[in-house]
C-alpha cells in the first residue's frame, strides 16, 4: 500500500507509529509570537501595545466556545463548554440537543472569556462569529447571540468560515507565510486547499461522502468502544487511536479508497462498509452479539487507522505534485499545514511527516488543543480579516448562517484533468 511504501525507509514502523505525544519531528517549533507579529503592533513613547482586540464566538457543532485575542497573537481570555459527555451517551450528536445546550451556555461562556481577558465589550475592536459551515441549529444560536451583542455594543461584525479559521490558526503559533498547502481533517470535513491569502483559497479536493472523524466515530460505536475499560470517556477517534497502539494492523487489510481515481478528493463511506462487514464476520466467528466486545479490537483499530492514514497521505501526495507542476507553491521548502480535530491523531501526523520529509515540504501543525473547535481560532481569523480589511461588516442586515459552504475557489476539476499518477515506490516486505 501507498503508506507502507513511503515508510520503508524507517525501521520498526509500527513501533515508531505507536509513540504518542506532540512535538519533536512532527512540526516546526513555534517561533515567539512577538517576532511574527511585530508588524501588527503600534509604537508609542517607546512601548509596544496592541491596537486591535477581537472576541471570537464558535457554535458550529457541539462545543460552545469564546475567546478574546489581540493582534499580537496574545490569547487574552478563553472559555469553552464541551457537550461531548452528553453526545457520547446518546451515541452521536443530536442537533436539537446541541442547540439547547448552546442556548443554555453561550452567555456564560462569552462573559467568562471577557472576564478572564479583563477587556470590556466596549474595548473590543470587533466581534467575530462562525456563520458557516456547520449544524444549522447550532450556527443559529451563535449568530443570534452575536448580532444582539453587536447591536448592543455598536461594534463591527466579522462573519467567519469555520474551515478558514482552522486553516489560519497555525499563523497564531508559527510563522507561516502565504501560500501554503492546508489539509483540514475533522468530524465534519476533509479538505485539501491552497491558502493564498487570508480569504483566498484554492480548493483542490474534499470528501465526497463522510468525513474521517465521522467515519471513525461510527466504527467506534459499532465496536461498542464505550464499554471498553480504556475508552469509556473518549471520543470514537481517540478511542481507536489509543487501542490501535496495542494492535497489529497487518491482521486485517482493508482496501484503500479511490486508488484508481487521479484526483485529490476523499471517500470514507466505502471503508466504513468494509470495516462493518469485518466486524460482523468476527462477531459470527466468536459467537458474540452486536454490542459485545470482540477479542481483536486493537488489531481492527490499527488496521482502520492505517487505511484512513494511507488514503489521506495518498491524496495529499498528489496535491503536492499538482501544486508544484502548476507553480502554485514554491518548488522547494513549501509548507503543509495540517489542522482540525482528526489532525491531532499522532499516527496520521507521523505519516504526514514522512511524506513531507520525502517531498522537501515543512509540516506545521497547530497545538492539539487548537486543532479541535475553539474560540481562539475564530477570534484569530477575525484579527486576520480586521488587519487585512476583509469581510468586516458595519451593518448586519441580511446576514445569514450557511450550513454548507465551500472553502474558496473550487479547482478540483483541474486536478482531475491533470490526472497525475504517483511515482512508484519501493515496496516493503510484509
GROMACS .gro file of C-alpha atoms in nm:
model
  430
    1UNK     CA    1   0.000   0.000   0.000
    2UNK     CA    2   0.099   0.360  -0.055
    3UNK     CA    3   0.166   0.441   0.307
    4UNK     CA    4   0.365   0.125   0.364
    5UNK     CA    5   0.580   0.209   0.063
    6UNK     CA    6   0.661   0.551   0.199
    7UNK     CA    7   0.759   0.415   0.536
    8UNK     CA    8   1.003   0.152   0.413
    9UNK     CA    9   1.298   0.373   0.496
   10UNK     CA   10   1.203   0.368   0.862
   11UNK     CA   11   1.280   0.059   1.070
   12UNK     CA   12   1.029  -0.077   1.316
   13UNK     CA   13   0.738   0.104   1.153
   14UNK     CA   14   0.464   0.001   1.392
   15UNK     CA   15   0.674   0.074   1.698
   16UNK     CA   16   0.757   0.418   1.565
   17UNK     CA   17   0.394   0.493   1.489
   18UNK     CA   18   0.284   0.386   1.836
   19UNK     CA   19   0.482   0.665   2.000
   20UNK     CA   20   0.250   0.923   2.143
   21UNK     CA   21   0.298   1.287   2.228
   22UNK     CA   22   0.325   1.607   2.030
   23UNK     CA   23   0.629   1.790   1.905
   24UNK     CA   24   0.973   1.667   1.810
   25UNK     CA   25   0.984   1.572   1.448
   26UNK     CA   26   0.620   1.635   1.381
   27UNK     CA   27   0.624   2.008   1.325
   28UNK     CA   28   0.848   2.311   1.333
   29UNK     CA   29   0.863   2.466   1.681
   30UNK     CA   30   0.660   2.782   1.706
   31UNK     CA   31   0.861   3.099   1.680
   32UNK     CA   32   0.800   3.357   1.951
   33UNK     CA   33   0.474   3.524   1.867
   34UNK     CA   34   0.616   3.874   1.914
   35UNK     CA   35   0.870   3.814   1.634
   36UNK     CA   36   0.599   3.720   1.387
   37UNK     CA   37   0.358   3.993   1.489
   38UNK     CA   38   0.581   4.299   1.535
   39UNK     CA   39   0.440   4.448   1.217
   40UNK     CA   40   0.093   4.433   1.371
   41UNK     CA   41   0.163   4.643   1.681
   42UNK     CA   42   0.182   5.017   1.727
   43UNK     CA   43   0.466   5.201   1.897
   44UNK     CA   44   0.405   5.491   2.132
   45UNK     CA   45   0.668   5.655   2.354
   46UNK     CA   46   0.899   5.361   2.314
   47UNK     CA   47   0.642   5.099   2.419
   48UNK     CA   48   0.466   4.836   2.209
   49UNK     CA   49   0.098   4.775   2.258
   50UNK     CA   50  -0.179   4.605   2.070
   51UNK     CA   51  -0.440   4.817   1.899
   52UNK     CA   52  -0.689   4.554   1.780
   53UNK     CA   53  -0.881   4.310   2.000
   54UNK     CA   54  -1.142   4.065   1.874
   55UNK     CA   55  -1.395   3.848   2.053
   56UNK     CA   56  -1.447   3.516   1.874
   57UNK     CA   57  -1.759   3.303   1.919
   58UNK     CA   58  -1.784   2.942   1.798
   59UNK     CA   59  -2.101   2.727   1.794
   60UNK     CA   60  -2.077   2.540   1.465
   61UNK     CA   61  -2.126   2.194   1.611
   62UNK     CA   62  -2.123   2.064   1.968
   63UNK     CA   63  -1.888   2.297   2.159
   64UNK     CA   64  -1.977   2.643   2.284
   65UNK     CA   65  -1.655   2.845   2.279
   66UNK     CA   66  -1.541   3.205   2.304
   67UNK     CA   67  -1.205   3.378   2.320
   68UNK     CA   68  -1.050   3.723   2.318
   69UNK     CA   69  -0.734   3.762   2.110
   70UNK     CA   70  -0.527   4.067   2.022
   71UNK     CA   71  -0.342   4.146   1.702
   72UNK     CA   72  -0.006   4.048   1.855
   73UNK     CA   73  -0.137   3.693   1.890
   74UNK     CA   74  -0.195   3.706   2.264
   75UNK     CA   75  -0.483   3.492   2.390
   76UNK     CA   76  -0.625   3.728   2.650
   77UNK     CA   77  -0.908   3.506   2.764
   78UNK     CA   78  -1.097   3.197   2.654
   79UNK     CA   79  -1.377   2.972   2.772
   80UNK     CA   80  -1.541   2.657   2.643
   81UNK     CA   81  -1.836   2.437   2.730
   82UNK     CA   82  -1.798   2.087   2.583
   83UNK     CA   83  -2.103   1.881   2.502
   84UNK     CA   84  -1.906   1.563   2.436
   85UNK     CA   85  -2.016   1.379   2.751
   86UNK     CA   86  -2.381   1.430   2.660
   87UNK     CA   87  -2.341   1.317   2.300
   88UNK     CA   88  -2.131   1.013   2.396
   89UNK     CA   89  -2.429   0.886   2.596
   90UNK     CA   90  -2.668   0.929   2.303
   91UNK     CA   91  -2.429   0.769   2.054
   92UNK     CA   92  -2.395   1.078   1.837
   93UNK     CA   93  -2.478   1.446   1.806
   94UNK     CA   94  -2.849   1.523   1.812
   95UNK     CA   95  -2.886   1.873   1.657
   96UNK     CA   96  -3.179   1.980   1.878
   97UNK     CA   97  -2.989   1.875   2.191
   98UNK     CA   98  -2.679   2.062   2.074
   99UNK     CA   99  -2.892   2.369   2.009
  100UNK     CA  100  -3.041   2.361   2.358
  101UNK     CA  101  -2.703   2.325   2.524
  102UNK     CA  102  -2.563   2.616   2.320
  103UNK     CA  103  -2.857   2.832   2.426
  104UNK     CA  104  -2.805   2.742   2.791
  105UNK     CA  105  -2.432   2.815   2.792
  106UNK     CA  106  -2.341   3.078   2.535
  107UNK     CA  107  -2.395   3.386   2.751
  108UNK     CA  108  -2.193   3.239   3.038
  109UNK     CA  109  -1.909   3.125   2.810
  110UNK     CA  110  -1.878   3.465   2.640
  111UNK     CA  111  -1.888   3.655   2.968
  112UNK     CA  112  -1.629   3.422   3.117
  113UNK     CA  113  -1.391   3.479   2.825
  114UNK     CA  114  -1.435   3.855   2.857
  115UNK     CA  115  -1.387   3.845   3.234
  116UNK     CA  116  -1.063   3.646   3.207
  117UNK     CA  117  -0.934   3.884   2.940
  118UNK     CA  118  -1.020   4.191   3.151
  119UNK     CA  119  -1.146   4.351   2.833
  120UNK     CA  120  -1.491   4.504   2.842
  121UNK     CA  121  -1.727   4.474   2.550
  122UNK     CA  122  -1.664   4.842   2.480
  123UNK     CA  123  -1.290   4.769   2.450
  124UNK     CA  124  -1.338   4.527   2.163
  125UNK     CA  125  -1.246   4.623   1.808
  126UNK     CA  126  -1.489   4.372   1.656
  127UNK     CA  127  -1.687   4.054   1.719
  128UNK     CA  128  -1.621   3.751   1.500
  129UNK     CA  129  -1.856   3.453   1.484
  130UNK     CA  130  -1.874   3.128   1.290
  131UNK     CA  131  -2.160   3.152   1.038
  132UNK     CA  132  -2.063   2.864   0.804
  133UNK     CA  133  -2.048   2.569   0.762
  134UNK     CA  134  -2.192   2.357   1.045
  135UNK     CA  135  -2.513   2.235   1.206
  136UNK     CA  136  -2.791   2.480   1.123
  137UNK     CA  137  -2.941   2.482   1.472
  138UNK     CA  138  -2.602   2.533   1.635
  139UNK     CA  139  -2.493   2.809   1.397
  140UNK     CA  140  -2.822   2.986   1.456
  141UNK     CA  141  -2.761   3.016   1.831
  142UNK     CA  142  -2.417   3.170   1.790
  143UNK     CA  143  -2.528   3.412   1.521
  144UNK     CA  144  -2.839   3.529   1.707
  145UNK     CA  145  -2.643   3.594   2.027
  146UNK     CA  146  -2.362   3.770   1.838
  147UNK     CA  147  -2.596   4.001   1.649
  148UNK     CA  148  -2.759   4.108   1.974
  149UNK     CA  149  -2.416   4.177   2.122
  150UNK     CA  150  -2.303   4.366   1.812
  151UNK     CA  151  -2.615   4.585   1.825
  152UNK     CA  152  -2.575   4.648   2.196
  153UNK     CA  153  -2.204   4.735   2.180
  154UNK     CA  154  -2.210   4.904   1.838
  155UNK     CA  155  -1.913   4.702   1.714
  156UNK     CA  156  -1.821   4.576   1.365
  157UNK     CA  157  -1.916   4.216   1.291
  158UNK     CA  158  -1.689   3.966   1.115
  159UNK     CA  159  -1.862   3.650   0.983
  160UNK     CA  160  -1.623   3.356   0.986
  161UNK     CA  161  -1.592   3.047   0.768
  162UNK     CA  162  -1.519   2.766   1.014
  163UNK     CA  163  -1.269   2.589   0.787
  164UNK     CA  164  -1.088   2.913   0.703
  165UNK     CA  165  -1.039   2.960   1.076
  166UNK     CA  166  -0.892   2.610   1.110
  167UNK     CA  167  -0.658   2.681   0.818
  168UNK     CA  168  -0.528   3.010   0.960
  169UNK     CA  169  -0.491   2.903   1.325
  170UNK     CA  170  -0.134   2.796   1.257
  171UNK     CA  171  -0.039   3.159   1.186
  172UNK     CA  172  -0.116   3.237   1.550
  173UNK     CA  173   0.152   2.998   1.676
  174UNK     CA  174   0.403   2.967   1.390
  175UNK     CA  175   0.549   3.185   1.121
  176UNK     CA  176   0.373   3.053   0.813
  177UNK     CA  177   0.359   3.282   0.511
  178UNK     CA  178   0.124   3.253   0.215
  179UNK     CA  179   0.093   3.049   0.002
  180UNK     CA  180   0.081   2.714   0.179
  181UNK     CA  181  -0.094   2.380   0.133
  182UNK     CA  182  -0.351   2.303   0.400
  183UNK     CA  183  -0.507   1.971   0.496
  184UNK     CA  184  -0.817   2.003   0.714
  185UNK     CA  185  -0.930   1.686   0.890
  186UNK     CA  186  -1.227   1.682   1.126
  187UNK     CA  187  -1.551   1.514   1.219
  188UNK     CA  188  -1.738   1.701   0.951
  189UNK     CA  189  -1.480   1.784   0.685
  190UNK     CA  190  -1.182   1.656   0.490
  191UNK     CA  191  -1.032   1.923   0.266
  192UNK     CA  192  -0.715   1.988   0.069
  193UNK     CA  193  -0.666   2.351  -0.032
  194UNK     CA  194  -0.402   2.611  -0.104
  195UNK     CA  195  -0.416   2.917   0.119
  196UNK     CA  196  -0.305   3.209  -0.098
  197UNK     CA  197  -0.423   3.479   0.139
  198UNK     CA  198  -0.645   3.545   0.439
  199UNK     CA  199  -0.964   3.486   0.242
  200UNK     CA  200  -0.812   3.347  -0.079
  201UNK     CA  201  -0.821   2.967  -0.107
  202UNK     CA  202  -0.798   2.721  -0.394
  203UNK     CA  203  -0.996   2.406  -0.319
  204UNK     CA  204  -0.810   2.100  -0.454
  205UNK     CA  205  -1.031   1.828  -0.311
  206UNK     CA  206  -1.278   1.735  -0.039
  207UNK     CA  207  -1.466   1.434   0.088
  208UNK     CA  208  -1.736   1.306  -0.144
  209UNK     CA  209  -1.937   1.148   0.137
  210UNK     CA  210  -1.848   1.139   0.505
  211UNK     CA  211  -1.552   1.289   0.690
  212UNK     CA  212  -1.279   1.081   0.857
  213UNK     CA  213  -1.381   1.184   1.208
  214UNK     CA  214  -1.741   1.086   1.141
  215UNK     CA  215  -1.631   0.751   1.000
  216UNK     CA  216  -1.404   0.674   1.298
  217UNK     CA  217  -1.683   0.766   1.541
  218UNK     CA  218  -1.924   0.530   1.364
  219UNK     CA  219  -1.673   0.245   1.367
  220UNK     CA  220  -1.611   0.305   1.737
  221UNK     CA  221  -1.985   0.288   1.806
  222UNK     CA  222  -2.016  -0.032   1.603
  223UNK     CA  223  -1.734  -0.181   1.813
  224UNK     CA  224  -1.907  -0.057   2.134
  225UNK     CA  225  -1.582   0.104   2.249
  226UNK     CA  226  -1.767   0.297   2.520
  227UNK     CA  227  -1.779  -0.037   2.705
  228UNK     CA  228  -1.403  -0.084   2.677
  229UNK     CA  229  -1.230  -0.004   3.009
  230UNK     CA  230  -0.971   0.217   2.840
  231UNK     CA  231  -1.217   0.414   2.627
  232UNK     CA  232  -1.527   0.493   2.832
  233UNK     CA  233  -1.470   0.868   2.831
  234UNK     CA  234  -1.306   0.904   2.490
  235UNK     CA  235  -1.448   1.014   2.157
  236UNK     CA  236  -1.459   0.747   1.887
  237UNK     CA  237  -1.149   0.872   1.707
  238UNK     CA  238  -0.946   0.900   2.027
  239UNK     CA  239  -1.056   0.553   2.136
  240UNK     CA  240  -0.945   0.399   1.807
  241UNK     CA  241  -0.612   0.582   1.822
  242UNK     CA  242  -0.543   0.457   2.173
  243UNK     CA  243  -0.635   0.094   2.105
  244UNK     CA  244  -0.451   0.093   1.772
  245UNK     CA  245  -0.123   0.141   1.960
  246UNK     CA  246  -0.172  -0.207   2.106
  247UNK     CA  247  -0.280  -0.373   1.781
  248UNK     CA  248  -0.126  -0.534   1.474
  249UNK     CA  249  -0.266  -0.359   1.168
  250UNK     CA  250  -0.147  -0.642   0.941
  251UNK     CA  251  -0.407  -0.877   1.089
  252UNK     CA  252  -0.668  -0.707   0.871
  253UNK     CA  253  -0.618  -0.548   0.532
  254UNK     CA  254  -0.878  -0.305   0.407
  255UNK     CA  255  -0.876  -0.161   0.057
  256UNK     CA  256  -0.754   0.198   0.041
  257UNK     CA  257  -1.032   0.411  -0.114
  258UNK     CA  258  -1.011   0.572  -0.458
  259UNK     CA  259  -0.670   0.437  -0.558
  260UNK     CA  260  -0.774   0.439  -0.926
  261UNK     CA  261  -0.902   0.799  -0.913
  262UNK     CA  262  -0.632   1.051  -1.003
  263UNK     CA  263  -0.769   1.346  -0.806
  264UNK     CA  264  -0.747   1.491  -0.456
  265UNK     CA  265  -1.096   1.402  -0.336
  266UNK     CA  266  -1.161   1.171  -0.042
  267UNK     CA  267  -1.415   0.900   0.038
  268UNK     CA  268  -1.461   0.715   0.366
  269UNK     CA  269  -1.808   0.560   0.335
  270UNK     CA  270  -1.684   0.256   0.144
  271UNK     CA  271  -1.411   0.193   0.400
  272UNK     CA  272  -1.671   0.212   0.676
  273UNK     CA  273  -1.871  -0.057   0.496
  274UNK     CA  274  -1.562  -0.279   0.468
  275UNK     CA  275  -1.497  -0.247   0.840
  276UNK     CA  276  -1.860  -0.309   0.932
  277UNK     CA  277  -1.857  -0.633   0.733
  278UNK     CA  278  -1.535  -0.743   0.902
  279UNK     CA  279  -1.684  -0.675   1.244
  280UNK     CA  280  -1.998  -0.874   1.163
  281UNK     CA  281  -1.788  -1.167   1.038
  282UNK     CA  282  -1.576  -1.163   1.353
  283UNK     CA  283  -1.886  -1.148   1.575
  284UNK     CA  284  -2.021  -1.458   1.400
  285UNK     CA  285  -1.684  -1.632   1.431
  286UNK     CA  286  -1.661  -1.559   1.805
  287UNK     CA  287  -2.030  -1.623   1.872
  288UNK     CA  288  -2.090  -1.271   2.003
  289UNK     CA  289  -2.391  -1.045   1.972
  290UNK     CA  290  -2.370  -0.688   1.841
  291UNK     CA  291  -2.267  -0.472   2.134
  292UNK     CA  292  -2.033  -0.727   2.289
  293UNK     CA  293  -1.662  -0.654   2.280
  294UNK     CA  294  -1.455  -0.858   2.036
  295UNK     CA  295  -1.115  -1.006   2.119
  296UNK     CA  296  -0.950  -0.847   1.815
  297UNK     CA  297  -1.047  -0.483   1.874
  298UNK     CA  298  -0.687  -0.347   1.890
  299UNK     CA  299  -0.600  -0.516   1.559
  300UNK     CA  300  -0.913  -0.384   1.391
  301UNK     CA  301  -0.847  -0.036   1.527
  302UNK     CA  302  -0.489  -0.043   1.399
  303UNK     CA  303  -0.597  -0.160   1.053
  304UNK     CA  304  -0.871   0.103   1.026
  305UNK     CA  305  -0.640   0.383   1.139
  306UNK     CA  306  -0.369   0.270   0.896
  307UNK     CA  307  -0.606   0.260   0.598
  308UNK     CA  308  -0.754   0.602   0.679
  309UNK     CA  309  -0.400   0.737   0.702
  310UNK     CA  310  -0.292   0.574   0.374
  311UNK     CA  311  -0.585   0.737   0.196
  312UNK     CA  312  -0.513   1.079   0.343
  313UNK     CA  313  -0.141   1.062   0.264
  314UNK     CA  314  -0.200   0.945  -0.094
  315UNK     CA  315  -0.433   1.236  -0.175
  316UNK     CA  316  -0.200   1.484  -0.006
  317UNK     CA  317   0.095   1.350  -0.206
  318UNK     CA  318  -0.095   1.409  -0.530
  319UNK     CA  319  -0.182   1.763  -0.416
  320UNK     CA  320   0.188   1.835  -0.361
  321UNK     CA  321   0.274   1.717  -0.713
  322UNK     CA  322  -0.015   1.913  -0.867
  323UNK     CA  323   0.078   2.237  -0.690
  324UNK     CA  324   0.440   2.211  -0.795
  325UNK     CA  325   0.352   2.123  -1.154
  326UNK     CA  326   0.123   2.428  -1.176
  327UNK     CA  327   0.362   2.661  -0.991
  328UNK     CA  328   0.106   2.728  -0.718
  329UNK     CA  329   0.358   2.654  -0.442
  330UNK     CA  330   0.737   2.702  -0.422
  331UNK     CA  331   0.943   2.423  -0.576
  332UNK     CA  332   1.147   2.397  -0.255
  333UNK     CA  333   1.069   2.438   0.113
  334UNK     CA  334   0.696   2.479   0.075
  335UNK     CA  335   0.471   2.423   0.376
  336UNK     CA  336   0.194   2.175   0.452
  337UNK     CA  337  -0.036   2.275   0.738
  338UNK     CA  338  -0.249   2.001   0.894
  339UNK     CA  339  -0.530   2.115   1.121
  340UNK     CA  340  -0.870   2.008   1.252
  341UNK     CA  341  -0.960   1.759   1.524
  342UNK     CA  342  -0.851   1.445   1.335
  343UNK     CA  343  -0.517   1.612   1.259
  344UNK     CA  344  -0.435   1.563   1.628
  345UNK     CA  345  -0.402   1.188   1.561
  346UNK     CA  346  -0.033   1.111   1.611
  347UNK     CA  347  -0.027   0.821   1.362
  348UNK     CA  348  -0.159   1.049   1.089
  349UNK     CA  349   0.087   1.322   1.184
  350UNK     CA  350   0.383   1.086   1.171
  351UNK     CA  351   0.276   0.962   0.828
  352UNK     CA  352   0.245   1.319   0.703
  353UNK     CA  353   0.592   1.389   0.845
  354UNK     CA  354   0.734   1.102   0.637
  355UNK     CA  355   0.560   1.241   0.328
  356UNK     CA  356   0.684   1.596   0.380
  357UNK     CA  357   1.038   1.477   0.450
  358UNK     CA  358   1.032   1.287   0.120
  359UNK     CA  359   0.895   1.581  -0.079
  360UNK     CA  360   1.100   1.866   0.073
  361UNK     CA  361   0.799   2.019   0.248
  362UNK     CA  362   0.780   2.150   0.603
  363UNK     CA  363   0.495   2.007   0.810
  364UNK     CA  364   0.343   2.252   1.054
  365UNK     CA  365   0.055   2.172   1.289
  366UNK     CA  366  -0.118   2.387   1.549
  367UNK     CA  367  -0.100   2.255   1.906
  368UNK     CA  368  -0.359   1.978   1.957
  369UNK     CA  369  -0.582   2.195   2.176
  370UNK     CA  370  -0.615   2.444   1.890
  371UNK     CA  371  -0.689   2.173   1.635
  372UNK     CA  372  -1.029   2.095   1.783
  373UNK     CA  373  -1.308   2.355   1.765
  374UNK     CA  374  -1.232   2.654   1.986
  375UNK     CA  375  -1.296   3.025   2.021
  376UNK     CA  376  -0.933   3.121   1.973
  377UNK     CA  377  -0.928   3.024   1.606
  378UNK     CA  378  -1.242   3.229   1.540
  379UNK     CA  379  -1.103   3.535   1.717
  380UNK     CA  380  -0.769   3.499   1.534
  381UNK     CA  381  -0.944   3.469   1.198
  382UNK     CA  382  -1.125   3.788   1.296
  383UNK     CA  383  -0.791   3.956   1.368
  384UNK     CA  384  -0.652   3.844   1.032
  385UNK     CA  385  -0.956   3.977   0.849
  386UNK     CA  386  -0.962   4.300   1.051
  387UNK     CA  387  -0.593   4.370   0.977
  388UNK     CA  388  -0.646   4.292   0.607
  389UNK     CA  389  -0.971   4.488   0.588
  390UNK     CA  390  -1.162   4.188   0.455
  391UNK     CA  391  -1.519   4.097   0.538
  392UNK     CA  392  -1.566   4.346   0.821
  393UNK     CA  393  -1.933   4.441   0.838
  394UNK     CA  394  -2.065   4.764   0.985
  395UNK     CA  395  -2.420   4.664   0.904
  396UNK     CA  396  -2.551   4.314   0.976
  397UNK     CA  397  -2.871   4.347   0.778
  398UNK     CA  398  -2.937   4.032   0.580
  399UNK     CA  399  -2.659   3.826   0.738
  400UNK     CA  400  -2.745   3.456   0.747
  401UNK     CA  401  -2.579   3.134   0.855
  402UNK     CA  402  -2.493   2.870   0.592
  403UNK     CA  403  -2.488   2.502   0.698
  404UNK     CA  404  -2.299   2.412   0.379
  405UNK     CA  405  -2.028   2.626   0.224
  406UNK     CA  406  -1.728   2.561   0.002
  407UNK     CA  407  -1.387   2.689   0.103
  408UNK     CA  408  -1.254   2.924  -0.164
  409UNK     CA  409  -1.248   2.862  -0.539
  410UNK     CA  410  -1.304   2.503  -0.643
  411UNK     CA  411  -1.032   2.387  -0.887
  412UNK     CA  412  -1.078   2.015  -0.820
  413UNK     CA  413  -1.172   1.957  -1.186
  414UNK     CA  414  -0.831   2.091  -1.288
  415UNK     CA  415  -0.671   1.838  -1.056
  416UNK     CA  416  -0.879   1.563  -1.214
  417UNK     CA  417  -0.782   1.674  -1.567
  418UNK     CA  418  -0.415   1.678  -1.472
  419UNK     CA  419  -0.453   1.302  -1.399
  420UNK     CA  420  -0.131   1.288  -1.202
  421UNK     CA  421  -0.009   0.933  -1.149
  422UNK     CA  422   0.206   0.896  -0.843
  423UNK     CA  423   0.564   0.772  -0.886
  424UNK     CA  424   0.638   0.410  -0.798
  425UNK     CA  425   0.780   0.348  -0.455
  426UNK     CA  426   0.988   0.058  -0.322
  427UNK     CA  427   0.759  -0.196  -0.161
  428UNK     CA  428   0.827  -0.332   0.185
  429UNK     CA  429   0.829  -0.696   0.265
  430UNK     CA  430   0.531  -0.791   0.477
   0.00000   0.00000   0.00000
